[in-house]
């Protein structure tokens, strides 16, 4: 299973006041809060942790088939310039992330995949996000492959009404979208 998330940093600066009273305490563990407060760039670390948690959450709900709110229960650690780990209950998610001047893109897996396709891309028209994401995603597959969503909104691929053996994840925020695909 795979999950991914993207944060448009320009939009995050204008639409979210992460410094408001209680925000950090509702979303992050005490350890994460300490790291954010002592960071050289707390804004970036807030949104990196957020993106990592969201990627792990999307991965987790694919196996459990149940949505819930619990960002504080997903605990992030950074291991290198582009890798980290998220712990939730007794599950560990390996997180890979890219930080650019414009966005943060994270994807998470429980086991390292053999075949991974992942891409972040610019979307100039926000109204076109789903169509553009589907265009990028389906360009990797033969004609007739469709994206569908299950009863709780998790995307999957089909061809001739048969579910295909891939785990996919899509995300949008501001002017960016992202996809991640692995064989299962």
PDB file of C-alpha atoms in Angstrom:
ATOM      1  CA  UNK A   1       0.000   0.000   0.000  1.00  0.00           C
ATOM      2  CA  UNK A   2       1.069   3.572  -0.676  1.00  0.00           C
ATOM      3  CA  UNK A   3      -0.038   7.015   0.420  1.00  0.00           C
ATOM      4  CA  UNK A   4       1.191  10.444  -0.576  1.00  0.00           C
ATOM      5  CA  UNK A   5       0.581  14.108   0.060  1.00  0.00           C
ATOM      6  CA  UNK A   6       1.646  17.475  -1.297  1.00  0.00           C
ATOM      7  CA  UNK A   7       1.707  20.920   0.292  1.00  0.00           C
ATOM      8  CA  UNK A   8       1.804  24.069  -1.836  1.00  0.00           C
ATOM      9  CA  UNK A   9       4.073  26.196   0.374  1.00  0.00           C
ATOM     10  CA  UNK A  10       2.894  29.530  -1.022  1.00  0.00           C
ATOM     11  CA  UNK A  11      -0.713  28.633  -0.275  1.00  0.00           C
ATOM     12  CA  UNK A  12       0.158  27.245   3.165  1.00  0.00           C
ATOM     13  CA  UNK A  13       1.730  30.619   4.035  1.00  0.00           C
ATOM     14  CA  UNK A  14      -1.413  32.529   3.136  1.00  0.00           C
ATOM     15  CA  UNK A  15      -4.182  30.131   4.168  1.00  0.00           C
ATOM     16  CA  UNK A  16      -3.035  28.611   7.420  1.00  0.00           C
ATOM     17  CA  UNK A  17      -1.885  30.188  10.628  1.00  0.00           C
ATOM     18  CA  UNK A  18       0.032  27.279  12.149  1.00  0.00           C
ATOM     19  CA  UNK A  19       1.238  29.631  14.895  1.00  0.00           C
ATOM     20  CA  UNK A  20      -2.260  30.186  16.303  1.00  0.00           C
ATOM     21  CA  UNK A  21      -2.872  29.056  19.854  1.00  0.00           C
ATOM     22  CA  UNK A  22      -3.416  25.300  20.167  1.00  0.00           C
ATOM     23  CA  UNK A  23      -2.655  24.337  16.550  1.00  0.00           C
ATOM     24  CA  UNK A  24       0.618  22.554  17.243  1.00  0.00           C
ATOM     25  CA  UNK A  25      -0.759  20.821  20.351  1.00  0.00           C
ATOM     26  CA  UNK A  26      -3.724  19.394  18.379  1.00  0.00           C
ATOM     27  CA  UNK A  27      -1.638  18.081  15.492  1.00  0.00           C
ATOM     28  CA  UNK A  28       1.779  17.106  16.805  1.00  0.00           C
ATOM     29  CA  UNK A  29       3.415  15.095  19.579  1.00  0.00           C
ATOM     30  CA  UNK A  30       5.467  16.807  22.295  1.00  0.00           C
ATOM     31  CA  UNK A  31       8.664  15.637  20.577  1.00  0.00           C
ATOM     32  CA  UNK A  32       7.536  17.003  17.207  1.00  0.00           C
ATOM     33  CA  UNK A  33       6.554  20.322  18.816  1.00  0.00           C
ATOM     34  CA  UNK A  34      10.013  20.632  20.397  1.00  0.00           C
ATOM     35  CA  UNK A  35      11.628  19.956  17.012  1.00  0.00           C
ATOM     36  CA  UNK A  36       9.395  22.532  15.319  1.00  0.00           C
ATOM     37  CA  UNK A  37      10.064  25.198  17.943  1.00  0.00           C
ATOM     38  CA  UNK A  38      13.841  24.693  17.819  1.00  0.00           C
ATOM     39  CA  UNK A  39      14.049  24.389  14.034  1.00  0.00           C
ATOM     40  CA  UNK A  40      15.802  26.981  11.881  1.00  0.00           C
ATOM     41  CA  UNK A  41      12.712  26.878   9.660  1.00  0.00           C
ATOM     42  CA  UNK A  42       9.684  25.937  11.792  1.00  0.00           C
ATOM     43  CA  UNK A  43       7.213  26.720   8.977  1.00  0.00           C
ATOM     44  CA  UNK A  44       8.861  24.155   6.712  1.00  0.00           C
ATOM     45  CA  UNK A  45       9.035  21.514   9.436  1.00  0.00           C
ATOM     46  CA  UNK A  46       5.328  21.947  10.303  1.00  0.00           C
ATOM     47  CA  UNK A  47       4.345  21.248   6.719  1.00  0.00           C
ATOM     48  CA  UNK A  48       6.877  18.442   6.269  1.00  0.00           C
ATOM     49  CA  UNK A  49       5.495  16.659   9.352  1.00  0.00           C
ATOM     50  CA  UNK A  50       1.943  17.332   8.138  1.00  0.00           C
ATOM     51  CA  UNK A  51       2.722  15.860   4.711  1.00  0.00           C
ATOM     52  CA  UNK A  52       4.450  12.821   6.228  1.00  0.00           C
ATOM     53  CA  UNK A  53       1.499  12.162   8.554  1.00  0.00           C
ATOM     54  CA  UNK A  54      -0.990  12.490   5.698  1.00  0.00           C
ATOM     55  CA  UNK A  55       0.989  10.076   3.485  1.00  0.00           C
ATOM     56  CA  UNK A  56       1.126   7.510   6.315  1.00  0.00           C
ATOM     57  CA  UNK A  57      -2.590   8.002   7.077  1.00  0.00           C
ATOM     58  CA  UNK A  58      -3.552   7.383   3.434  1.00  0.00           C
ATOM     59  CA  UNK A  59      -1.439   4.232   3.407  1.00  0.00           C
ATOM     60  CA  UNK A  60      -2.954   2.987   6.665  1.00  0.00           C
ATOM     61  CA  UNK A  61      -6.603   3.515   5.729  1.00  0.00           C
ATOM     62  CA  UNK A  62      -6.135   1.461   2.575  1.00  0.00           C
ATOM     63  CA  UNK A  63      -5.596  -1.628   4.692  1.00  0.00           C
ATOM     64  CA  UNK A  64      -8.078  -0.781   7.462  1.00  0.00           C
ATOM     65  CA  UNK A  65     -10.872   0.643   5.247  1.00  0.00           C
ATOM     66  CA  UNK A  66     -11.824   3.123   7.957  1.00  0.00           C
ATOM     67  CA  UNK A  67     -11.356   6.903   8.044  1.00  0.00           C
ATOM     68  CA  UNK A  68     -10.632   8.740  11.298  1.00  0.00           C
ATOM     69  CA  UNK A  69      -8.993  11.901  12.587  1.00  0.00           C
ATOM     70  CA  UNK A  70      -5.835  11.345  14.583  1.00  0.00           C
ATOM     71  CA  UNK A  71      -2.882  13.335  13.253  1.00  0.00           C
ATOM     72  CA  UNK A  72      -1.315  13.553  16.704  1.00  0.00           C
ATOM     73  CA  UNK A  73      -1.162   9.738  16.886  1.00  0.00           C
ATOM     74  CA  UNK A  74       1.127   9.591  13.832  1.00  0.00           C
ATOM     75  CA  UNK A  75       4.659  10.331  15.085  1.00  0.00           C
ATOM     76  CA  UNK A  76       7.327  11.551  12.663  1.00  0.00           C
ATOM     77  CA  UNK A  77      11.083  11.242  12.744  1.00  0.00           C
ATOM     78  CA  UNK A  78      13.458  12.545  10.089  1.00  0.00           C
ATOM     79  CA  UNK A  79      16.393  10.289   9.216  1.00  0.00           C
ATOM     80  CA  UNK A  80      18.048  12.078   6.321  1.00  0.00           C
ATOM     81  CA  UNK A  81      17.643  14.869   3.782  1.00  0.00           C
ATOM     82  CA  UNK A  82      14.712  13.071   2.127  1.00  0.00           C
ATOM     83  CA  UNK A  83      13.725  10.114   4.322  1.00  0.00           C
ATOM     84  CA  UNK A  84      11.860   9.637   7.547  1.00  0.00           C
ATOM     85  CA  UNK A  85       9.661   7.305   9.499  1.00  0.00           C
ATOM     86  CA  UNK A  86       6.124   7.639  10.795  1.00  0.00           C
ATOM     87  CA  UNK A  87       4.946   5.431  13.670  1.00  0.00           C
ATOM     88  CA  UNK A  88       1.255   4.768  14.202  1.00  0.00           C
ATOM     89  CA  UNK A  89       0.205   2.186  16.795  1.00  0.00           C
ATOM     90  CA  UNK A  90       2.475  -0.779  15.995  1.00  0.00           C
ATOM     91  CA  UNK A  91       2.926   0.126  12.314  1.00  0.00           C
ATOM     92  CA  UNK A  92       5.935   1.895  10.796  1.00  0.00           C
ATOM     93  CA  UNK A  93       5.741   3.757   7.511  1.00  0.00           C
ATOM     94  CA  UNK A  94       8.865   4.539   5.523  1.00  0.00           C
ATOM     95  CA  UNK A  95       8.510   8.060   4.189  1.00  0.00           C
ATOM     96  CA  UNK A  96      10.328   9.591   1.241  1.00  0.00           C
ATOM     97  CA  UNK A  97       9.967  13.319   0.741  1.00  0.00           C
ATOM     98  CA  UNK A  98      11.065  16.101  -1.585  1.00  0.00           C
ATOM     99  CA  UNK A  99      11.228  19.698  -0.448  1.00  0.00           C
ATOM    100  CA  UNK A 100      11.409  22.409  -3.089  1.00  0.00           C
ATOM    101  CA  UNK A 101      10.927  26.163  -2.862  1.00  0.00           C
ATOM    102  CA  UNK A 102       7.349  25.640  -4.031  1.00  0.00           C
ATOM    103  CA  UNK A 103       6.110  22.426  -2.423  1.00  0.00           C
ATOM    104  CA  UNK A 104       6.691  19.456  -0.143  1.00  0.00           C
ATOM    105  CA  UNK A 105       5.796  16.027  -1.559  1.00  0.00           C
ATOM    106  CA  UNK A 106       5.829  12.953   0.679  1.00  0.00           C
ATOM    107  CA  UNK A 107       4.959   9.344   0.001  1.00  0.00           C
ATOM    108  CA  UNK A 108       4.813   6.513   2.475  1.00  0.00           C
ATOM    109  CA  UNK A 109       4.920   2.726   2.357  1.00  0.00           C
ATOM    110  CA  UNK A 110       5.123  -0.047   4.904  1.00  0.00           C
ATOM    111  CA  UNK A 111       7.481  -2.125   2.764  1.00  0.00           C
ATOM    112  CA  UNK A 112       9.871  -0.808   0.151  1.00  0.00           C
ATOM    113  CA  UNK A 113       8.243  -1.390  -3.247  1.00  0.00           C
ATOM    114  CA  UNK A 114       9.964  -2.997  -6.217  1.00  0.00           C
ATOM    115  CA  UNK A 115       8.121  -0.883  -8.761  1.00  0.00           C
ATOM    116  CA  UNK A 116       7.320   2.671  -7.771  1.00  0.00           C
ATOM    117  CA  UNK A 117       6.153   5.535  -9.913  1.00  0.00           C
ATOM    118  CA  UNK A 118       5.800   8.868  -8.201  1.00  0.00           C
ATOM    119  CA  UNK A 119       5.565  12.366  -9.553  1.00  0.00           C
ATOM    120  CA  UNK A 120       4.664  15.835  -8.361  1.00  0.00           C
ATOM    121  CA  UNK A 121       3.444  18.285 -10.981  1.00  0.00           C
ATOM    122  CA  UNK A 122       2.221  21.849 -11.432  1.00  0.00           C
ATOM    123  CA  UNK A 123      -1.460  22.514 -12.060  1.00  0.00           C
ATOM    124  CA  UNK A 124      -2.201  25.991 -13.342  1.00  0.00           C
ATOM    125  CA  UNK A 125      -5.998  25.756 -13.083  1.00  0.00           C
ATOM    126  CA  UNK A 126      -7.198  24.519  -9.693  1.00  0.00           C
ATOM    127  CA  UNK A 127     -10.541  23.497 -11.197  1.00  0.00           C
ATOM    128  CA  UNK A 128      -8.656  20.995 -13.362  1.00  0.00           C
ATOM    129  CA  UNK A 129      -6.814  19.194 -10.541  1.00  0.00           C
ATOM    130  CA  UNK A 130      -8.620  15.849 -10.719  1.00  0.00           C
ATOM    131  CA  UNK A 131      -8.593  15.776 -14.514  1.00  0.00           C
ATOM    132  CA  UNK A 132      -4.880  16.612 -14.683  1.00  0.00           C
ATOM    133  CA  UNK A 133      -3.984  14.071 -11.991  1.00  0.00           C
ATOM    134  CA  UNK A 134      -5.955  11.375 -13.806  1.00  0.00           C
ATOM    135  CA  UNK A 135      -4.265  12.313 -17.097  1.00  0.00           C
ATOM    136  CA  UNK A 136      -0.783  11.925 -15.555  1.00  0.00           C
ATOM    137  CA  UNK A 137      -1.732   8.744 -13.763  1.00  0.00           C
ATOM    138  CA  UNK A 138      -3.431   7.030 -16.676  1.00  0.00           C
ATOM    139  CA  UNK A 139      -0.617   7.939 -19.100  1.00  0.00           C
ATOM    140  CA  UNK A 140       1.368   5.133 -17.423  1.00  0.00           C
ATOM    141  CA  UNK A 141      -1.242   2.495 -18.279  1.00  0.00           C
ATOM    142  CA  UNK A 142      -2.806   0.965 -21.403  1.00  0.00           C
ATOM    143  CA  UNK A 143      -6.018   2.297 -22.893  1.00  0.00           C
ATOM    144  CA  UNK A 144      -9.140   1.265 -21.008  1.00  0.00           C
ATOM    145  CA  UNK A 145      -7.685   1.654 -17.511  1.00  0.00           C
ATOM    146  CA  UNK A 146      -9.922   3.770 -15.269  1.00  0.00           C
ATOM    147  CA  UNK A 147      -9.659   5.277 -11.819  1.00  0.00           C
ATOM    148  CA  UNK A 148     -12.502   4.483  -9.446  1.00  0.00           C
ATOM    149  CA  UNK A 149     -13.008   5.110  -5.747  1.00  0.00           C
ATOM    150  CA  UNK A 150     -14.309   2.727  -3.123  1.00  0.00           C
ATOM    151  CA  UNK A 151     -17.041   3.513  -0.586  1.00  0.00           C
ATOM    152  CA  UNK A 152     -14.722   5.631   1.570  1.00  0.00           C
ATOM    153  CA  UNK A 153     -13.027   7.438  -1.319  1.00  0.00           C
ATOM    154  CA  UNK A 154      -9.843   5.407  -1.759  1.00  0.00           C
ATOM    155  CA  UNK A 155      -8.776   5.396  -5.426  1.00  0.00           C
ATOM    156  CA  UNK A 156      -8.007   2.200  -7.322  1.00  0.00           C
ATOM    157  CA  UNK A 157      -7.463   1.176 -10.939  1.00  0.00           C
ATOM    158  CA  UNK A 158      -9.710  -1.008 -13.059  1.00  0.00           C
ATOM    159  CA  UNK A 159      -9.788  -2.340 -16.573  1.00  0.00           C
ATOM    160  CA  UNK A 160     -12.934  -3.957 -17.954  1.00  0.00           C
ATOM    161  CA  UNK A 161     -14.430  -3.624 -14.445  1.00  0.00           C
ATOM    162  CA  UNK A 162     -11.626  -5.779 -12.945  1.00  0.00           C
ATOM    163  CA  UNK A 163      -9.559  -4.267 -10.142  1.00  0.00           C
ATOM    164  CA  UNK A 164      -5.871  -4.066 -11.113  1.00  0.00           C
ATOM    165  CA  UNK A 165      -3.011  -5.090  -8.753  1.00  0.00           C
ATOM    166  CA  UNK A 166      -1.762  -1.571  -7.996  1.00  0.00           C
ATOM    167  CA  UNK A 167      -1.929   0.697  -4.997  1.00  0.00           C
ATOM    168  CA  UNK A 168      -2.346   4.331  -6.040  1.00  0.00           C
ATOM    169  CA  UNK A 169      -2.499   7.571  -4.163  1.00  0.00           C
ATOM    170  CA  UNK A 170      -3.344  11.031  -5.440  1.00  0.00           C
ATOM    171  CA  UNK A 171      -3.265  14.406  -3.723  1.00  0.00           C
ATOM    172  CA  UNK A 172      -3.787  18.069  -4.591  1.00  0.00           C
ATOM    173  CA  UNK A 173      -3.034  21.309  -2.834  1.00  0.00           C
ATOM    174  CA  UNK A 174      -3.001  24.749  -4.387  1.00  0.00           C
ATOM    175  CA  UNK A 175      -1.185  24.679  -7.695  1.00  0.00           C
ATOM    176  CA  UNK A 176       0.265  21.205  -7.281  1.00  0.00           C
ATOM    177  CA  UNK A 177      -0.841  17.629  -7.588  1.00  0.00           C
ATOM    178  CA  UNK A 178       0.960  14.359  -7.021  1.00  0.00           C
ATOM    179  CA  UNK A 179       0.562  10.691  -7.745  1.00  0.00           C
ATOM    180  CA  UNK A 180       2.211   7.566  -6.427  1.00  0.00           C
ATOM    181  CA  UNK A 181       1.724   4.045  -7.759  1.00  0.00           C
ATOM    182  CA  UNK A 182       3.128   0.658  -6.708  1.00  0.00           C
ATOM    183  CA  UNK A 183       2.431  -2.903  -7.768  1.00  0.00           C
ATOM    184  CA  UNK A 184       0.851  -5.026  -5.054  1.00  0.00           C
TER     185      UNK A 184
END
